[in-house]
């Protein structure tokens, strides 16, 4: 094809795609597909059962065409938003890591204000490239930039965050150990913190622990999920400690609170600062604490904290159930060590109970594994490492390592 024919083809592709996106339907998937032979008299855009595809033979032509248009764009205000939207859309569907195109979409969105449509579009991009950091960064930017727009409607805000949790879990399904998806999910906690009550936040985290438990049982080797759960436990514990400190300062000296609210914080947030900024985290919590009527909310808060404490100790029950089916998964040993270490640090009064629990775990599960699978060196090595950990932290000689 000559240059004029290619240009005509590309314009037709952009028009066909635009007609599909203008329909009031949700596009479920996008992909590039191989075809045995190209048919230049037929559109390479395929749309069946709400799934969109583009024939691969036309990708070099349409990508070069749209990219040249974008790079030659000097005066954005003089270009029709719909045209610019078409160019960036096709470029990002093909190459989601193209930062220039995402930046142009930011400028489009600032003018159009149609952030809900762009959340849908970026979700479609994730269907093909679920581990694309640029997409998650763009979605975070939308939440930050248009925060005031959707926070006037609490129901919409809650639905948006719930949808975001669904999107991250789906991306993690499609791409194992999806660091960007789990980090984005952690960042969402900051959204909750800024706009909802403390007890509501804890209840949502408990709900998220249940949701990720179901996901974890199907993806046992994905340590990213274990790490995310550790983050949730640390997050709530840090919130609780922070809230207690502010309450104490309120009771002791009102002047201390005034000095404290200048943003100079001495709080160490452990693993809680995996969001965009630790300062944002601390300032949000300060605003929450200063605006909360603690005398009215304490009963609800204490109830939520008791539920969360139970969820924390249920983690041992979950691990016991998983061990029966996946005894050779190192992530189970590492996660149990982490949770036990937190339990010993946060609940020192439960030392005897924890020691009894781990003794039963050693007797009922670990010893049985050694007896049934004595020749599996790696399994026995993991068991010995865990026993060594127990002996060191519980100061109990019952957890002696064995030589094989």
CSV table of C-alpha atoms in Angstrom, one decimal:
chain,number,residue,atom,x,y,z
A,1,UNK,CA,0.0,0.0,0.0
A,2,UNK,CA,1.2,3.5,-0.7
A,3,UNK,CA,1.2,6.3,1.8
A,4,UNK,CA,-2.2,7.6,0.8
A,5,UNK,CA,-3.9,4.2,1.1
A,6,UNK,CA,-2.3,3.7,4.5
A,7,UNK,CA,-3.6,7.0,5.7
A,8,UNK,CA,-7.1,6.2,4.4
A,9,UNK,CA,-6.9,2.8,6.2
A,10,UNK,CA,-5.8,4.3,9.5
A,11,UNK,CA,-8.6,7.0,9.4
A,12,UNK,CA,-11.1,4.2,8.8
A,13,UNK,CA,-9.7,2.2,11.8
A,14,UNK,CA,-9.9,5.2,14.1
A,15,UNK,CA,-13.5,5.9,13.0
A,16,UNK,CA,-14.5,2.3,13.5
A,17,UNK,CA,-13.0,2.2,17.0
A,18,UNK,CA,-14.6,5.5,17.9
A,19,UNK,CA,-18.0,4.3,16.8
A,20,UNK,CA,-17.6,1.2,19.1
A,21,UNK,CA,-16.4,3.3,22.1
A,22,UNK,CA,-19.3,5.7,21.6
A,23,UNK,CA,-21.8,2.9,22.2
A,24,UNK,CA,-23.3,2.7,25.6
A,25,UNK,CA,-21.8,-0.7,26.4
A,26,UNK,CA,-18.9,-1.9,28.5
A,27,UNK,CA,-16.0,-3.4,26.4
A,28,UNK,CA,-14.8,-6.4,28.3
A,29,UNK,CA,-11.5,-7.2,26.5
A,30,UNK,CA,-9.0,-6.0,24.0
A,31,UNK,CA,-6.3,-7.9,22.1
A,32,UNK,CA,-4.3,-8.2,18.9
A,33,UNK,CA,-5.0,-11.3,16.9
A,34,UNK,CA,-3.3,-13.1,14.0
A,35,UNK,CA,-5.1,-13.6,10.7
A,36,UNK,CA,-4.0,-15.9,7.9
A,37,UNK,CA,-4.4,-13.2,5.3
A,38,UNK,CA,-5.0,-9.5,5.4
A,39,UNK,CA,-8.2,-8.2,3.7
A,40,UNK,CA,-7.5,-4.6,2.9
A,41,UNK,CA,-11.1,-4.0,1.8
A,42,UNK,CA,-12.4,-5.2,5.2
A,43,UNK,CA,-12.0,-3.4,8.5
A,44,UNK,CA,-9.3,-5.0,10.7
A,45,UNK,CA,-11.4,-3.9,13.8
A,46,UNK,CA,-13.3,-6.9,15.3
A,47,UNK,CA,-16.0,-6.5,17.9
A,48,UNK,CA,-17.9,-9.6,19.0
A,49,UNK,CA,-19.7,-10.2,22.3
A,50,UNK,CA,-18.4,-6.9,23.8
A,51,UNK,CA,-14.8,-8.0,23.1
A,52,UNK,CA,-12.6,-5.8,20.9
A,53,UNK,CA,-9.7,-6.9,18.8
A,54,UNK,CA,-7.4,-5.6,16.1
A,55,UNK,CA,-5.8,-7.7,13.4
A,56,UNK,CA,-2.0,-7.6,13.8
A,57,UNK,CA,-1.2,-6.9,10.2
A,58,UNK,CA,-2.5,-3.3,10.6
A,59,UNK,CA,-0.8,-2.5,13.9
A,60,UNK,CA,2.5,-1.1,12.5
A,61,UNK,CA,0.5,1.2,10.1
A,62,UNK,CA,-2.0,2.5,12.7
A,63,UNK,CA,0.5,2.9,15.5
A,64,UNK,CA,2.9,4.9,13.3
A,65,UNK,CA,0.1,7.0,11.9
A,66,UNK,CA,-1.4,7.9,15.4
A,67,UNK,CA,2.1,8.4,17.0
A,68,UNK,CA,3.2,10.8,14.3
A,69,UNK,CA,0.0,12.8,14.8
A,70,UNK,CA,0.7,12.9,18.6
A,71,UNK,CA,4.3,14.0,18.3
A,72,UNK,CA,3.4,16.7,15.8
A,73,UNK,CA,0.8,18.1,18.2
A,74,UNK,CA,2.2,21.5,19.4
A,75,UNK,CA,-1.0,23.4,20.2
A,76,UNK,CA,-3.4,21.2,22.1
A,77,UNK,CA,-6.0,23.9,22.6
A,78,UNK,CA,-6.5,24.1,18.8
A,79,UNK,CA,-7.1,20.4,18.4
A,80,UNK,CA,-10.5,18.8,18.8
A,81,UNK,CA,-10.6,16.7,22.0
A,82,UNK,CA,-12.4,13.8,20.2
A,83,UNK,CA,-9.6,13.6,17.6
A,84,UNK,CA,-6.8,13.7,20.3
A,85,UNK,CA,-8.7,11.1,22.2
A,86,UNK,CA,-8.8,8.8,19.2
A,87,UNK,CA,-5.0,9.1,18.7
A,88,UNK,CA,-4.1,8.5,22.3
A,89,UNK,CA,-6.6,5.6,22.6
A,90,UNK,CA,-5.2,3.5,19.8
A,91,UNK,CA,-1.6,4.2,20.8
A,92,UNK,CA,-2.2,3.1,24.4
A,93,UNK,CA,-4.2,0.0,23.5
A,94,UNK,CA,-1.2,-1.1,21.5
A,95,UNK,CA,1.6,0.2,23.8
A,96,UNK,CA,0.3,0.9,27.3
A,97,UNK,CA,3.8,1.9,28.6
A,98,UNK,CA,3.9,5.1,26.4
A,99,UNK,CA,4.1,7.9,29.0
A,100,UNK,CA,3.7,10.7,26.4
A,101,UNK,CA,0.3,9.4,25.4
A,102,UNK,CA,-0.8,9.1,29.1
A,103,UNK,CA,0.3,12.7,29.7
A,104,UNK,CA,-1.7,13.8,26.7
A,105,UNK,CA,-4.7,12.0,28.1
A,106,UNK,CA,-4.3,13.8,31.4
A,107,UNK,CA,-4.5,17.1,29.5
A,108,UNK,CA,-7.6,15.8,27.7
A,109,UNK,CA,-9.2,14.8,30.9
A,110,UNK,CA,-8.6,18.1,32.6
A,111,UNK,CA,-10.6,19.7,29.8
A,112,UNK,CA,-13.3,17.1,29.4
A,113,UNK,CA,-13.8,16.1,33.1
A,114,UNK,CA,-15.0,12.6,31.9
A,115,UNK,CA,-13.0,10.7,34.5
A,116,UNK,CA,-15.4,7.8,34.7
A,117,UNK,CA,-15.0,7.0,31.0
A,118,UNK,CA,-11.2,7.1,31.4
A,119,UNK,CA,-11.3,4.7,34.4
A,120,UNK,CA,-13.2,2.3,32.1
A,121,UNK,CA,-10.7,2.8,29.3
A,122,UNK,CA,-7.6,2.2,31.5
A,123,UNK,CA,-9.3,-0.9,32.9
A,124,UNK,CA,-9.6,-2.2,29.3
A,125,UNK,CA,-5.9,-1.5,28.8
A,126,UNK,CA,-5.2,-3.7,31.9
A,127,UNK,CA,-7.0,-6.6,30.3
A,128,UNK,CA,-4.2,-7.0,27.8
A,129,UNK,CA,-1.3,-5.7,30.0
A,130,UNK,CA,-2.2,-6.4,33.6
A,131,UNK,CA,1.2,-5.5,35.0
A,132,UNK,CA,1.6,-2.1,33.5
A,133,UNK,CA,2.8,0.5,36.0
A,134,UNK,CA,1.8,3.4,33.8
A,135,UNK,CA,-1.9,2.4,33.9
A,136,UNK,CA,-2.0,2.2,37.7
A,137,UNK,CA,-0.2,5.5,38.0
A,138,UNK,CA,-2.8,7.0,35.7
A,139,UNK,CA,-5.7,5.7,37.7
A,140,UNK,CA,-4.1,7.0,40.9
A,141,UNK,CA,-3.8,10.4,39.2
A,142,UNK,CA,-7.5,10.4,38.3
A,143,UNK,CA,-8.4,9.6,41.9
A,144,UNK,CA,-6.2,12.4,43.2
A,145,UNK,CA,-7.1,15.0,40.7
A,146,UNK,CA,-10.9,14.5,40.7
A,147,UNK,CA,-11.1,13.6,44.4
A,148,UNK,CA,-13.3,16.6,45.3
A,149,UNK,CA,-15.6,15.8,42.3
A,150,UNK,CA,-16.7,12.4,43.5
A,151,UNK,CA,-16.4,12.9,47.2
A,152,UNK,CA,-19.5,15.0,47.2
A,153,UNK,CA,-21.3,11.7,46.6
A,154,UNK,CA,-20.1,9.2,49.3
A,155,UNK,CA,-22.0,6.4,47.6
A,156,UNK,CA,-20.1,7.0,44.3
A,157,UNK,CA,-16.8,7.3,46.1
A,158,UNK,CA,-17.3,4.0,47.9
A,159,UNK,CA,-18.4,2.3,44.6
A,160,UNK,CA,-15.3,3.7,42.8
A,161,UNK,CA,-13.0,2.3,45.5
A,162,UNK,CA,-14.8,-1.1,45.5
A,163,UNK,CA,-14.4,-1.2,41.7
A,164,UNK,CA,-10.7,-0.4,42.1
A,165,UNK,CA,-10.3,-3.3,44.5
A,166,UNK,CA,-12.0,-5.6,41.9
A,167,UNK,CA,-9.7,-4.3,39.1
A,168,UNK,CA,-6.5,-5.0,41.1
A,169,UNK,CA,-7.6,-8.5,42.0
A,170,UNK,CA,-8.5,-9.2,38.4
A,171,UNK,CA,-5.1,-7.9,37.3
A,172,UNK,CA,-3.4,-10.1,39.9
A,173,UNK,CA,-5.3,-13.1,38.5
A,174,UNK,CA,-4.0,-12.4,35.0
A,175,UNK,CA,-0.4,-11.8,36.0
A,176,UNK,CA,1.0,-13.7,39.0
A,177,UNK,CA,3.1,-11.8,41.6
A,178,UNK,CA,1.8,-8.5,40.2
A,179,UNK,CA,3.6,-6.0,42.4
A,180,UNK,CA,2.0,-3.0,40.7
A,181,UNK,CA,-1.5,-4.3,41.3
A,182,UNK,CA,-0.9,-5.1,44.9
A,183,UNK,CA,0.9,-1.8,45.6
A,184,UNK,CA,-2.1,0.1,44.0
A,185,UNK,CA,-4.4,-1.9,46.2
A,186,UNK,CA,-2.4,-0.7,49.2
A,187,UNK,CA,-2.6,2.8,48.0
A,188,UNK,CA,-6.4,2.6,48.0
A,189,UNK,CA,-6.3,2.4,51.8
A,190,UNK,CA,-5.1,6.0,51.8
A,191,UNK,CA,-8.3,7.0,49.9
A,192,UNK,CA,-10.4,5.3,52.5
A,193,UNK,CA,-8.4,7.0,55.3
A,194,UNK,CA,-9.0,10.5,53.9
A,195,UNK,CA,-12.7,10.1,53.4
A,196,UNK,CA,-14.2,7.6,55.7
A,197,UNK,CA,-14.4,6.9,59.5
A,198,UNK,CA,-11.8,4.9,61.3
A,199,UNK,CA,-14.2,2.1,62.2
A,200,UNK,CA,-15.6,2.0,58.6
A,201,UNK,CA,-12.0,1.7,57.3
A,202,UNK,CA,-11.3,-1.2,59.7
A,203,UNK,CA,-14.5,-3.0,58.7
A,204,UNK,CA,-13.6,-2.7,55.0
A,205,UNK,CA,-10.1,-4.1,55.7
A,206,UNK,CA,-11.6,-7.1,57.5
A,207,UNK,CA,-13.8,-7.6,54.5
A,208,UNK,CA,-10.8,-7.3,52.2
A,209,UNK,CA,-9.0,-9.9,54.3
A,210,UNK,CA,-11.9,-12.3,53.6
A,211,UNK,CA,-11.8,-11.5,49.9
A,212,UNK,CA,-8.0,-12.0,49.6
A,213,UNK,CA,-8.3,-15.3,51.6
A,214,UNK,CA,-10.5,-16.7,48.9
A,215,UNK,CA,-8.1,-15.5,46.2
A,216,UNK,CA,-5.1,-16.8,48.1
A,217,UNK,CA,-6.5,-20.3,48.3
A,218,UNK,CA,-6.4,-20.4,44.5
A,219,UNK,CA,-3.0,-18.8,44.1
A,220,UNK,CA,-1.0,-20.3,47.0
A,221,UNK,CA,2.4,-19.6,45.6
A,222,UNK,CA,1.8,-15.9,45.0
A,223,UNK,CA,3.7,-14.3,47.9
A,224,UNK,CA,2.5,-10.8,46.9
A,225,UNK,CA,-0.9,-11.5,48.5
A,226,UNK,CA,0.8,-12.6,51.7
A,227,UNK,CA,2.8,-9.4,51.7
A,228,UNK,CA,-0.4,-7.4,51.1
A,229,UNK,CA,-2.1,-9.1,54.1
A,230,UNK,CA,0.9,-8.3,56.3
A,231,UNK,CA,0.6,-4.7,55.1
A,232,UNK,CA,-3.1,-4.7,56.2
A,233,UNK,CA,-2.2,-5.9,59.7
A,234,UNK,CA,0.5,-3.3,60.1
A,235,UNK,CA,-1.7,-0.6,58.7
A,236,UNK,CA,-4.5,-1.1,61.2
A,237,UNK,CA,-2.1,-1.5,64.2
A,238,UNK,CA,-0.4,1.7,63.3
A,239,UNK,CA,-3.7,3.5,62.9
A,240,UNK,CA,-4.7,2.2,66.3
A,241,UNK,CA,-1.5,3.3,68.0
A,242,UNK,CA,-1.6,6.7,66.3
A,243,UNK,CA,-5.2,7.2,67.4
A,244,UNK,CA,-4.3,6.3,71.0
A,245,UNK,CA,-1.4,8.7,71.1
A,246,UNK,CA,-3.6,11.6,69.8
A,247,UNK,CA,-6.3,10.7,72.4
A,248,UNK,CA,-3.7,10.7,75.1
A,249,UNK,CA,-2.4,14.1,74.0
A,250,UNK,CA,-6.0,15.5,73.9
A,251,UNK,CA,-6.5,14.4,77.5
A,252,UNK,CA,-3.1,15.6,78.8
A,253,UNK,CA,-2.5,19.0,77.2
A,254,UNK,CA,-4.6,20.8,74.5
A,255,UNK,CA,-1.6,22.9,73.7
A,256,UNK,CA,0.4,19.8,72.7
A,257,UNK,CA,-2.3,19.0,70.1
A,258,UNK,CA,-1.9,22.4,68.6
A,259,UNK,CA,1.8,22.0,68.3
A,260,UNK,CA,1.4,18.5,67.0
A,261,UNK,CA,-0.9,19.5,64.2
A,262,UNK,CA,1.8,21.5,62.5
A,263,UNK,CA,2.8,18.4,60.6
A,264,UNK,CA,5.9,17.5,62.6
A,265,UNK,CA,5.3,13.9,63.5
A,266,UNK,CA,7.5,11.5,65.5
A,267,UNK,CA,5.5,8.5,64.5
A,268,UNK,CA,7.2,5.5,62.9
A,269,UNK,CA,4.8,3.9,60.5
A,270,UNK,CA,6.5,0.5,60.1
A,271,UNK,CA,5.3,-0.9,56.8
A,272,UNK,CA,2.3,1.5,56.5
A,273,UNK,CA,3.9,4.0,54.1
A,274,UNK,CA,3.6,2.0,50.9
A,275,UNK,CA,1.3,4.6,49.5
A,276,UNK,CA,2.2,7.7,47.6
A,277,UNK,CA,3.7,9.5,50.6
A,278,UNK,CA,4.2,8.9,54.3
A,279,UNK,CA,3.5,12.5,55.1
A,280,UNK,CA,0.1,12.2,53.4
A,281,UNK,CA,-0.6,9.2,55.5
A,282,UNK,CA,0.3,11.0,58.8
A,283,UNK,CA,-1.5,14.3,57.9
A,284,UNK,CA,-4.6,12.3,56.9
A,285,UNK,CA,-4.6,10.5,60.2
A,286,UNK,CA,-4.1,13.8,62.1
A,287,UNK,CA,-7.1,15.3,60.3
A,288,UNK,CA,-9.2,12.3,61.1
A,289,UNK,CA,-8.3,12.3,64.7
A,290,UNK,CA,-8.9,16.0,65.2
A,291,UNK,CA,-12.2,15.9,63.5
A,292,UNK,CA,-13.6,12.8,65.2
A,293,UNK,CA,-16.0,12.9,68.2
A,294,UNK,CA,-14.1,10.2,70.1
A,295,UNK,CA,-16.7,9.9,72.9
A,296,UNK,CA,-19.4,9.0,70.4
A,297,UNK,CA,-17.3,6.7,68.2
A,298,UNK,CA,-15.2,4.8,70.8
A,299,UNK,CA,-17.8,2.0,71.2
A,300,UNK,CA,-18.0,1.4,67.5
A,301,UNK,CA,-14.3,1.7,67.1
A,302,UNK,CA,-13.6,-0.8,69.9
A,303,UNK,CA,-16.0,-3.3,68.4
A,304,UNK,CA,-14.2,-3.0,65.0
A,305,UNK,CA,-10.8,-3.4,66.6
A,306,UNK,CA,-12.0,-6.6,68.4
A,307,UNK,CA,-13.2,-8.0,65.1
A,308,UNK,CA,-9.9,-7.1,63.5
A,309,UNK,CA,-7.9,-8.7,66.4
A,310,UNK,CA,-9.9,-11.9,65.8
A,311,UNK,CA,-9.1,-11.7,62.1
A,312,UNK,CA,-5.5,-11.4,62.9
A,313,UNK,CA,-5.4,-14.6,65.0
A,314,UNK,CA,-7.5,-16.3,62.4
A,315,UNK,CA,-4.5,-16.1,60.1
A,316,UNK,CA,-3.0,-19.0,62.0
A,317,UNK,CA,-6.1,-21.1,61.4
A,318,UNK,CA,-5.9,-20.2,57.7
A,319,UNK,CA,-2.2,-21.2,57.5
A,320,UNK,CA,-2.9,-24.5,59.3
A,321,UNK,CA,-5.6,-25.4,56.7
A,322,UNK,CA,-3.3,-24.5,53.8
A,323,UNK,CA,-0.4,-26.5,55.2
A,324,UNK,CA,-2.3,-29.7,54.8
A,325,UNK,CA,-2.4,-29.3,51.1
A,326,UNK,CA,0.7,-27.3,50.3
A,327,UNK,CA,3.4,-28.3,52.9
A,328,UNK,CA,6.3,-27.6,50.6
A,329,UNK,CA,5.4,-23.9,49.9
A,330,UNK,CA,8.0,-21.7,51.5
A,331,UNK,CA,5.7,-18.7,51.5
A,332,UNK,CA,3.6,-20.4,54.2
A,333,UNK,CA,6.6,-20.7,56.5
A,334,UNK,CA,7.7,-17.2,55.9
A,335,UNK,CA,4.2,-15.7,56.4
A,336,UNK,CA,3.7,-17.7,59.6
A,337,UNK,CA,7.0,-16.5,61.0
A,338,UNK,CA,6.0,-12.9,60.2
A,339,UNK,CA,2.5,-13.2,61.8
A,340,UNK,CA,3.9,-14.9,64.9
A,341,UNK,CA,6.5,-12.2,65.3
A,342,UNK,CA,3.8,-9.5,65.1
A,343,UNK,CA,1.7,-11.4,67.6
A,344,UNK,CA,4.5,-11.7,70.1
A,345,UNK,CA,5.2,-8.0,69.7
A,346,UNK,CA,1.7,-6.7,69.9
A,347,UNK,CA,0.2,-9.2,72.4
A,348,UNK,CA,2.9,-10.1,74.8
A,349,UNK,CA,0.2,-11.2,77.3
A,350,UNK,CA,-0.6,-14.0,75.0
A,351,UNK,CA,2.8,-15.6,75.1
A,352,UNK,CA,1.6,-18.8,76.8
A,353,UNK,CA,-1.2,-19.2,74.4
A,354,UNK,CA,1.0,-18.7,71.4
A,355,UNK,CA,3.6,-21.1,72.7
A,356,UNK,CA,1.0,-23.8,73.2
A,357,UNK,CA,-0.4,-23.1,69.7
A,358,UNK,CA,3.0,-23.5,68.1
A,359,UNK,CA,3.8,-26.6,70.1
A,360,UNK,CA,0.6,-28.2,68.8
A,361,UNK,CA,1.4,-27.1,65.3
A,362,UNK,CA,4.9,-28.7,65.6
A,363,UNK,CA,3.5,-31.9,67.0
A,364,UNK,CA,0.5,-32.3,64.7
A,365,UNK,CA,1.8,-31.0,61.4
A,366,UNK,CA,5.5,-30.6,61.2
A,367,UNK,CA,6.5,-33.9,62.8
A,368,UNK,CA,3.9,-35.7,60.6
A,369,UNK,CA,5.5,-34.2,57.5
A,370,UNK,CA,9.0,-35.3,58.6
A,371,UNK,CA,7.8,-38.8,59.2
A,372,UNK,CA,5.9,-39.1,55.9
A,373,UNK,CA,8.4,-37.4,53.7
A,374,UNK,CA,11.9,-38.0,55.3
A,375,UNK,CA,13.8,-37.9,52.0
A,376,UNK,CA,12.7,-34.4,50.9
A,377,UNK,CA,15.7,-32.4,51.9
A,378,UNK,CA,14.2,-29.0,51.0
A,379,UNK,CA,11.0,-29.6,53.0
A,380,UNK,CA,13.0,-30.7,56.0
A,381,UNK,CA,15.3,-27.7,55.7
A,382,UNK,CA,12.3,-25.3,55.8
A,383,UNK,CA,10.9,-27.2,58.9
A,384,UNK,CA,14.2,-26.9,60.7
A,385,UNK,CA,14.4,-23.2,59.9
A,386,UNK,CA,11.0,-22.7,61.3
A,387,UNK,CA,11.8,-24.7,64.4
A,388,UNK,CA,14.9,-22.7,64.9
A,389,UNK,CA,12.8,-19.5,64.7
A,390,UNK,CA,10.4,-20.8,67.3
A,391,UNK,CA,13.2,-21.8,69.7
A,392,UNK,CA,14.8,-18.4,69.4
A,393,UNK,CA,11.6,-16.3,69.9
A,394,UNK,CA,9.8,-18.5,72.3
A,395,UNK,CA,12.8,-19.6,74.3
A,396,UNK,CA,11.6,-23.1,74.3
A,397,UNK,CA,13.9,-26.1,73.9
A,398,UNK,CA,10.9,-28.2,72.7
A,399,UNK,CA,11.5,-26.9,69.2
A,400,UNK,CA,14.8,-28.6,68.5
A,401,UNK,CA,16.0,-29.0,64.9
A,402,UNK,CA,16.7,-32.5,63.6
A,403,UNK,CA,19.5,-33.7,61.4
A,404,UNK,CA,18.7,-35.8,58.3
